[in-house]
Amino acid sequence: MSFIRKWVQSIFVLLINGSWSFPFTKMIYRGPLKVICSPGLNCYSCPASTTYCPIGAFQQLMGGVRMAVANGQYFFGFYIVGTIGVIGAFVGRMVCGWACPFGLIQELLHKIPSRKFGVPGWMRYIKFVILPVMVFILPLMAVDKMGLGSPWFCKYLCPAGTLEAGLPLLFMQPTLRATVGWLFFNKLMFLTLFIFWSIPTSRPFCRTTCPLGAFYALFSKVKMIKLHLDPGLCTNCQACHKVCPMGVKFNESPDDTECISCMACVKACDFGAIQLEAGGMPLAAFNCRSKLNAQKS
Amino acid sequence: MAKKTIIIRRAPFLLITFFLLMGLTGIMFKEPSRVLHQAWQICLSCIGIG
């Protein structure tokens, strides 16, 4: 399953970043596909990006709400929230495990041999503060004289934007280098932090900071496709604890907000106690491994 | 072996419908064109430049 997941993640990276002519055009993609939402965190100023980032677009809309309303335009972000809401209600944080480019980068970095550490439990709540404060409240409330707000998360924190857009654009357009200031170095600091943190710790950005992950996490109990624990089959062997890249103790909290449905625990469970289900119905094709394990034991 | 009963969860269907309607409301207000216009621009301050 891990092998299949890597393939799916790679395909998503290539689909979301499908404009490969950028080394020649030296510009970002400006086609109609950019009306499609990227399910994972992927900066839409990335030269190869063919989709829009829901977090970036939502902040831009929030920042411009006052001015838009003053001009008689009613843009409240319904389209963006509706789109990521459908994705969230359907698969939730499965997106983090299967379709997020920045998640894949962190996973690859974590493969570098080193001592491995977890994340303190309280740090998982930081993202639930970042989501409302930096993505909603500050862009809406902290406005300039013109009534325009800033995309606070993108501007001050997002390491995906620095990696996928900031650095490539500086490399491709030398004229931009003169405009580099403390803002860029601040973002570069966060990028460096998460890159080095990803080596000893699995997915530190997803676990502590990602506002999109925090939004999808709201659906963990009610999403359509989720992992289901059969308490009757669980022996509390804790095999699922050892393999989870997000530090979830699945048999203790099957609806954990951190679960990215990577299915590592399905493979690890020798008793077939964990199964993938859709709206309450087991998905037989994905549970083959689970059944095989149960038969063996 | 007793046959397991399958209980269909309604919440995901309701939520998907709710967010679909929300998305359609956004389309009605012509938000996609606004999103598209924004996505075509390079927001330099958003990526820490400028």
GROMACS .gro file of C-alpha atoms in nm:
model
  347
    1MET     CA    1   0.000   0.000   0.000
    2SER     CA    2   0.289   0.233   0.078
    3PHE     CA    3   0.421   0.180  -0.276
    4ILE     CA    4   0.079   0.257  -0.429
    5ARG     CA    5   0.047   0.564  -0.209
    6LYS     CA    6   0.382   0.699  -0.327
    7TRP     CA    7   0.264   0.658  -0.685
    8VAL     CA    8  -0.066   0.834  -0.613
    9GLN     CA    9   0.118   1.116  -0.435
   10SER     CA   10   0.358   1.154  -0.729
   11ILE     CA   11   0.072   1.160  -0.980
   12PHE     CA   12  -0.103   1.431  -0.778
   13VAL     CA   13   0.217   1.637  -0.763
   14LEU     CA   14   0.246   1.617  -1.142
   15LEU     CA   15  -0.123   1.691  -1.204
   16ILE     CA   16  -0.137   1.986  -0.964
   17ASN     CA   17   0.190   2.116  -1.107
   18GLY     CA   18   0.128   2.027  -1.470
   19SER     CA   19   0.262   2.334  -1.647
   20TRP     CA   20   0.610   2.213  -1.735
   21SER     CA   21   0.688   2.483  -1.990
   22PHE     CA   22   0.783   2.733  -1.719
   23PRO     CA   23   1.163   2.700  -1.766
   24PHE     CA   24   1.108   2.848  -2.115
   25THR     CA   25   0.823   3.092  -2.049
   26LYS     CA   26   0.968   3.197  -1.709
   27MET     CA   27   0.611   3.280  -1.606
   28ILE     CA   28   0.335   3.116  -1.404
   29TYR     CA   29   0.056   2.923  -1.579
   30ARG     CA   30  -0.236   3.148  -1.676
   31GLY     CA   31  -0.487   2.905  -1.819
   32PRO     CA   32  -0.848   2.815  -1.735
   33LEU     CA   33  -0.750   2.514  -1.521
   34LYS     CA   34  -0.657   2.754  -1.243
   35VAL     CA   35  -1.023   2.770  -1.149
   36ILE     CA   36  -0.980   2.414  -1.012
   37CYS     CA   37  -0.895   2.376  -0.645
   38SER     CA   38  -0.576   2.199  -0.543
   39PRO     CA   39  -0.680   1.947  -0.277
   40GLY     CA   40  -0.346   1.982  -0.094
   41LEU     CA   41  -0.131   2.278   0.001
   42ASN     CA   42   0.031   2.393  -0.324
   43CYS     CA   43   0.121   2.756  -0.389
   44TYR     CA   44  -0.058   2.894  -0.694
   45SER     CA   45   0.230   3.128  -0.762
   46CYS     CA   46   0.443   2.819  -0.826
   47PRO     CA   47   0.548   2.849  -1.194
   48ALA     CA   48   0.430   2.492  -1.265
   49SER     CA   49   0.102   2.513  -1.072
   50THR     CA   50  -0.213   2.449  -1.276
   51THR     CA   51  -0.460   2.483  -0.987
   52TYR     CA   52  -0.536   2.736  -0.715
   53CYS     CA   53  -0.440   2.694  -0.352
   54PRO     CA   54  -0.758   2.706  -0.138
   55ILE     CA   55  -0.576   2.863   0.158
   56GLY     CA   56  -0.410   3.133  -0.054
   57ALA     CA   57  -0.727   3.208  -0.251
   58PHE     CA   58  -0.942   3.225   0.061
   59GLN     CA   59  -0.707   3.475   0.228
   60GLN     CA   60  -0.702   3.687  -0.087
   61LEU     CA   61  -1.081   3.690  -0.092
   62MET     CA   62  -1.105   3.773   0.278
   63GLY     CA   63  -0.851   4.053   0.231
   64GLY     CA   64  -1.061   4.203  -0.046
   65VAL     CA   65  -1.409   4.150   0.101
   66ARG     CA   66  -1.453   4.508   0.229
   67MET     CA   67  -1.343   4.668  -0.095
   68ALA     CA   68  -1.551   4.424  -0.302
   69VAL     CA   69  -1.867   4.487  -0.097
   70ALA     CA   70  -1.808   4.864  -0.119
   71ASN     CA   71  -1.800   4.820  -0.497
   72GLY     CA   72  -2.120   4.615  -0.498
   73GLN     CA   73  -1.944   4.280  -0.555
   74TYR     CA   74  -2.039   4.001  -0.315
   75PHE     CA   75  -1.737   3.773  -0.285
   76PHE     CA   76  -1.739   3.585   0.045
   77GLY     CA   77  -1.541   3.273  -0.045
   78PHE     CA   78  -1.845   3.044  -0.088
   79TYR     CA   79  -1.693   2.883  -0.397
   80ILE     CA   80  -1.363   2.808  -0.220
   81VAL     CA   81  -1.514   2.689   0.109
   82GLY     CA   82  -1.774   2.489  -0.086
   83THR     CA   83  -1.500   2.318  -0.289
   84ILE     CA   84  -1.272   2.228   0.002
   85GLY     CA   85  -1.581   2.145   0.208
   86VAL     CA   86  -1.684   1.882  -0.047
   87ILE     CA   87  -1.329   1.742  -0.049
   88GLY     CA   88  -1.320   1.749   0.334
   89ALA     CA   89  -1.661   1.580   0.373
   90PHE     CA   90  -1.561   1.317   0.119
   91VAL     CA   91  -1.206   1.219   0.222
   92GLY     CA   92  -1.096   1.467   0.494
   93ARG     CA   93  -0.728   1.443   0.581
   94MET     CA   94  -0.681   1.154   0.342
   95VAL     CA   95  -0.575   1.440   0.112
   96CYS     CA   96  -0.273   1.501   0.339
   97GLY     CA   97  -0.163   1.141   0.303
   98TRP     CA   98  -0.238   1.087  -0.063
   99ALA     CA   99  -0.249   1.418  -0.253
  100CYS     CA  100  -0.047   1.691  -0.082
  101PRO     CA  101   0.285   1.782  -0.250
  102PHE     CA  102   0.430   1.934   0.068
  103GLY     CA  103   0.332   1.621   0.261
  104LEU     CA  104   0.523   1.410   0.010
  105ILE     CA  105   0.832   1.632   0.044
  106GLN     CA  106   0.825   1.589   0.423
  107GLU     CA  107   0.784   1.212   0.390
  108LEU     CA  108   1.084   1.189   0.157
  109LEU     CA  109   1.294   1.400   0.394
  110HIS     CA  110   1.193   1.174   0.683
  111LYS     CA  111   1.351   0.879   0.499
  112ILE     CA  112   1.697   1.032   0.560
  113PRO     CA  113   1.854   0.812   0.830
  114SER     CA  114   1.868   0.985   1.168
  115ARG     CA  115   1.735   0.950   1.524
  116LYS     CA  116   1.357   0.987   1.510
  117PHE     CA  117   1.142   1.194   1.746
  118GLY     CA  118   0.771   1.260   1.788
  119VAL     CA  119   0.588   1.592   1.829
  120PRO     CA  120   0.472   1.710   2.176
  121GLY     CA  121   0.097   1.656   2.202
  122TRP     CA  122   0.007   2.022   2.259
  123MET     CA  123   0.173   2.130   1.931
  124ARG     CA  124  -0.102   1.966   1.724
  125TYR     CA  125  -0.340   2.239   1.842
  126ILE     CA  126  -0.130   2.523   1.695
  127LYS     CA  127  -0.280   2.467   1.349
  128PHE     CA  128  -0.631   2.506   1.490
  129VAL     CA  129  -0.531   2.857   1.601
  130ILE     CA  130  -0.350   2.941   1.275
  131LEU     CA  131  -0.656   2.848   1.065
  132PRO     CA  132  -0.903   3.102   1.208
  133VAL     CA  133  -0.649   3.372   1.304
  134MET     CA  134  -0.411   3.388   1.006
  135VAL     CA  135  -0.642   3.265   0.731
  136PHE     CA  136  -0.971   3.429   0.832
  137ILE     CA  137  -0.963   3.695   1.106
  138LEU     CA  138  -0.641   3.886   1.027
  139PRO     CA  139  -0.692   3.907   0.646
  140LEU     CA  140  -1.048   4.028   0.711
  141MET     CA  141  -0.988   4.265   1.003
  142ALA     CA  142  -0.632   4.402   0.968
  143VAL     CA  143  -0.682   4.620   0.662
  144ASP     CA  144  -0.489   4.914   0.519
  145LYS     CA  145  -0.622   5.261   0.432
  146MET     CA  146  -0.769   5.125   0.110
  147GLY     CA  147  -0.961   4.859   0.304
  148LEU     CA  148  -0.743   4.575   0.177
  149GLY     CA  149  -0.617   4.296   0.401
  150SER     CA  150  -0.307   4.079   0.362
  151PRO     CA  151  -0.280   3.702   0.321
  152TRP     CA  152  -0.112   3.661   0.660
  153PHE     CA  153  -0.041   3.289   0.645
  154CYS     CA  154   0.110   3.307   0.295
  155LYS     CA  155   0.300   3.625   0.369
  156TYR     CA  156   0.460   3.534   0.701
  157LEU     CA  157   0.455   3.158   0.742
  158CYS     CA  158   0.381   2.928   0.447
  159PRO     CA  159   0.696   2.724   0.370
  160ALA     CA  160   0.530   2.562   0.066
  161GLY     CA  161   0.504   2.907  -0.098
  162THR     CA  162   0.872   2.979  -0.038
  163LEU     CA  163   0.981   2.643  -0.174
  164GLU     CA  164   0.744   2.617  -0.470
  165ALA     CA  165   0.710   2.982  -0.571
  166GLY     CA  166   0.951   3.220  -0.395
  167LEU     CA  167   1.275   3.035  -0.469
  168PRO     CA  168   1.192   2.930  -0.831
  169LEU     CA  169   1.073   3.281  -0.921
  170LEU     CA  170   1.388   3.439  -0.778
  171PHE     CA  171   1.593   3.190  -0.978
  172MET     CA  172   1.401   3.253  -1.304
  173GLN     CA  173   1.357   3.630  -1.277
  174PRO     CA  174   1.683   3.797  -1.165
  175THR     CA  175   1.511   4.138  -1.152
  176LEU     CA  176   1.310   4.020  -0.851
  177ARG     CA  177   1.624   3.961  -0.645
  178ALA     CA  178   1.656   4.332  -0.566
  179THR     CA  179   1.319   4.321  -0.388
  180VAL     CA  180   1.420   4.050  -0.142
  181GLY     CA  181   1.395   4.173   0.217
  182TRP     CA  182   1.331   4.059   0.572
  183LEU     CA  183   0.995   3.911   0.472
  184PHE     CA  184   1.166   3.663   0.244
  185PHE     CA  185   1.432   3.573   0.499
  186ASN     CA  186   1.161   3.522   0.761
  187LYS     CA  187   0.986   3.278   0.527
  188LEU     CA  188   1.314   3.115   0.435
  189MET     CA  189   1.374   3.060   0.806
  190PHE     CA  190   1.041   2.876   0.841
  191LEU     CA  191   1.114   2.668   0.530
  192THR     CA  192   1.458   2.572   0.665
  193LEU     CA  193   1.305   2.489   1.003
  194PHE     CA  194   1.046   2.253   0.854
  195ILE     CA  195   1.295   2.093   0.613
  196PHE     CA  196   1.540   2.008   0.892
  197TRP     CA  197   1.261   1.916   1.134
  198SER     CA  198   1.118   1.670   0.879
  199ILE     CA  199   1.433   1.456   0.898
  200PRO     CA  200   1.394   1.343   1.261
  201THR     CA  201   1.016   1.400   1.287
  202SER     CA  202   0.746   1.267   1.057
  203ARG     CA  203   0.541   1.543   0.888
  204PRO     CA  204   0.604   1.824   1.142
  205PHE     CA  205   0.434   2.091   0.930
  206CYS     CA  206   0.119   1.881   0.882
  207ARG     CA  207   0.105   1.799   1.252
  208THR     CA  208   0.164   2.145   1.394
  209THR     CA  209   0.103   2.424   1.143
  210CYS     CA  210  -0.096   2.341   0.827
  211PRO     CA  211  -0.428   2.533   0.822
  212LEU     CA  212  -0.561   2.320   0.537
  213GLY     CA  213  -0.494   2.007   0.742
  214ALA     CA  214  -0.673   2.175   1.033
  215PHE     CA  215  -0.976   2.244   0.811
  216TYR     CA  216  -0.988   1.886   0.682
  217ALA     CA  217  -0.940   1.759   1.040
  218LEU     CA  218  -1.280   1.909   1.129
  219PHE     CA  219  -1.435   1.632   0.919
  220SER     CA  220  -1.255   1.342   1.088
  221LYS     CA  221  -1.570   1.203   1.253
  222VAL     CA  222  -1.809   1.261   0.966
  223LYS     CA  223  -1.614   1.218   0.642
  224MET     CA  224  -1.740   0.971   0.385
  225ILE     CA  225  -1.424   0.761   0.343
  226LYS     CA  226  -1.249   0.675   0.668
  227LEU     CA  227  -1.074   0.399   0.854
  228HIS     CA  228  -1.299   0.198   1.082
  229LEU     CA  229  -1.194   0.000   1.390
  230ASP     CA  230  -1.371  -0.324   1.474
  231PRO     CA  231  -1.331  -0.335   1.854
  232GLY     CA  232  -1.429  -0.703   1.854
  233LEU     CA  233  -1.122  -0.795   1.651
  234CYS     CA  234  -0.875  -0.554   1.818
  235THR     CA  235  -0.639  -0.726   2.063
  236ASN     CA  236  -0.472  -0.402   2.178
  237CYS     CA  237  -0.137  -0.526   2.045
  238GLN     CA  238  -0.052  -0.164   1.960
  239ALA     CA  239   0.098  -0.252   1.620
  240CYS     CA  240  -0.099   0.043   1.476
  241HIS     CA  241   0.073   0.283   1.721
  242LYS     CA  242   0.419   0.188   1.597
  243VAL     CA  243   0.359   0.245   1.226
  244CYS     CA  244   0.150   0.564   1.227
  245PRO     CA  245   0.340   0.856   1.065
  246MET     CA  246   0.117   1.105   1.250
  247GLY     CA  247   0.159   0.952   1.596
  248VAL     CA  248  -0.205   0.840   1.616
  249LYS     CA  249  -0.295   0.559   1.856
  250PHE     CA  250  -0.564   0.430   1.623
  251ASN     CA  251  -0.723   0.168   1.846
  252GLU     CA  252  -0.762   0.429   2.121
  253SER     CA  253  -0.895   0.711   1.899
  254PRO     CA  254  -1.018   0.582   1.560
  255ASP     CA  255  -1.159   0.925   1.464
  256ASP     CA  256  -0.842   1.112   1.556
  257THR     CA  257  -0.808   1.451   1.384
  258GLU     CA  258  -0.448   1.363   1.294
  259CYS     CA  259  -0.532   1.047   1.094
  260ILE     CA  260  -0.437   1.092   0.728
  261SER     CA  261  -0.574   0.750   0.622
  262CYS     CA  262  -0.235   0.642   0.485
  263MET     CA  263  -0.342   0.285   0.567
  264ALA     CA  264  -0.011   0.190   0.728
  265CYS     CA  265  -0.211   0.060   1.025
  266VAL     CA  266  -0.437  -0.151   0.800
  267LYS     CA  267  -0.127  -0.329   0.672
  268ALA     CA  268   0.024  -0.361   1.022
  269CYS     CA  269  -0.288  -0.503   1.191
  270ASP     CA  270  -0.256  -0.882   1.202
  271PHE     CA  271  -0.615  -0.926   1.312
  272GLY     CA  272  -0.795  -0.735   1.037
  273ALA     CA  273  -0.944  -0.497   1.294
  274ILE     CA  274  -0.891  -0.185   1.081
  275GLN     CA  275  -1.078  -0.145   0.756
  276LEU     CA  276  -1.145   0.130   0.505
  277GLU     CA  277  -1.511   0.216   0.470
  278ALA     CA  278  -1.725   0.456   0.270
  279GLY     CA  279  -2.032   0.598   0.440
  280GLY     CA  280  -2.052   0.292   0.664
  281MET     CA  281  -1.987   0.027   0.396
  282PRO     CA  282  -1.652  -0.160   0.394
  283LEU     CA  283  -1.447  -0.105   0.078
  284ALA     CA  284  -1.360  -0.467  -0.002
  285ALA     CA  285  -1.087  -0.394  -0.259
  286PHE     CA  286  -0.885  -0.190  -0.010
  287ASN     CA  287  -0.931  -0.434   0.273
  288CYS     CA  288  -0.771  -0.740   0.107
  289ARG     CA  289  -0.455  -0.703   0.313
  290SER     CA  290  -0.663  -0.670   0.627
  291LYS     CA  291  -0.848  -0.998   0.551
  292LEU     CA  292  -0.526  -1.179   0.462
  293ASN     CA  293  -0.366  -1.074   0.790
  294ALA     CA  294  -0.672  -1.191   0.982
  295GLN     CA  295  -0.669  -1.531   0.806
  296LYS     CA  296  -0.298  -1.580   0.876
  297SER     CA  297  -0.340  -1.513   1.247
  298MET     CA  298  -2.046  -1.661   1.185
  299ALA     CA  299  -2.302  -1.384   1.235
  300LYS     CA  300  -2.347  -1.153   0.939
  301LYS     CA  301  -2.249  -0.796   1.017
  302THR     CA  302  -2.515  -0.532   0.973
  303ILE     CA  303  -2.410  -0.232   0.770
  304ILE     CA  304  -2.527   0.103   0.900
  305ILE     CA  305  -2.509   0.376   0.638
  306ARG     CA  306  -2.384   0.703   0.784
  307ARG     CA  307  -2.596   0.995   0.667
  308ALA     CA  308  -2.377   1.279   0.790
  309PRO     CA  309  -2.123   1.269   0.503
  310PHE     CA  310  -2.401   1.284   0.243
  311LEU     CA  311  -2.563   1.580   0.415
  312LEU     CA  312  -2.233   1.762   0.445
  313ILE     CA  313  -2.138   1.699   0.083
  314THR     CA  314  -2.479   1.833  -0.025
  315PHE     CA  315  -2.438   2.138   0.200
  316PHE     CA  316  -2.095   2.225   0.064
  317LEU     CA  317  -2.204   2.155  -0.294
  318LEU     CA  318  -2.483   2.408  -0.246
  319MET     CA  319  -2.234   2.652  -0.094
  320GLY     CA  320  -2.004   2.610  -0.394
  321LEU     CA  321  -2.298   2.665  -0.630
  322THR     CA  322  -2.385   2.982  -0.438
  323GLY     CA  323  -2.029   3.099  -0.496
  324ILE     CA  324  -2.060   3.023  -0.866
  325MET     CA  325  -2.387   3.222  -0.869
  326PHE     CA  326  -2.197   3.520  -0.726
  327LYS     CA  327  -1.933   3.475  -0.999
  328GLU     CA  328  -1.659   3.393  -0.749
  329PRO     CA  329  -1.474   3.150  -0.981
  330SER     CA  330  -1.382   3.435  -1.217
  331ARG     CA  331  -1.247   3.630  -0.920
  332VAL     CA  332  -1.048   3.325  -0.804
  333LEU     CA  333  -0.916   3.270  -1.156
  334HIS     CA  334  -0.813   3.634  -1.188
  335GLN     CA  335  -0.626   3.615  -0.855
  336ALA     CA  336  -0.460   3.286  -0.944
  337TRP     CA  337  -0.325   3.435  -1.266
  338GLN     CA  338  -0.136   3.706  -1.076
  339ILE     CA  339   0.192   3.649  -0.897
  340CYS     CA  340   0.131   3.783  -0.547
  341LEU     CA  341   0.489   3.878  -0.461
  342SER     CA  342   0.422   3.973  -0.100
  343CYS     CA  343   0.239   3.640  -0.057
  344ILE     CA  344   0.556   3.450  -0.136
  345GLY     CA  345   0.776   3.677   0.070
  346ILE     CA  346   0.918   3.893  -0.209
  347GLY     CA  347   0.866   4.266  -0.225
   0.00000   0.00000   0.00000
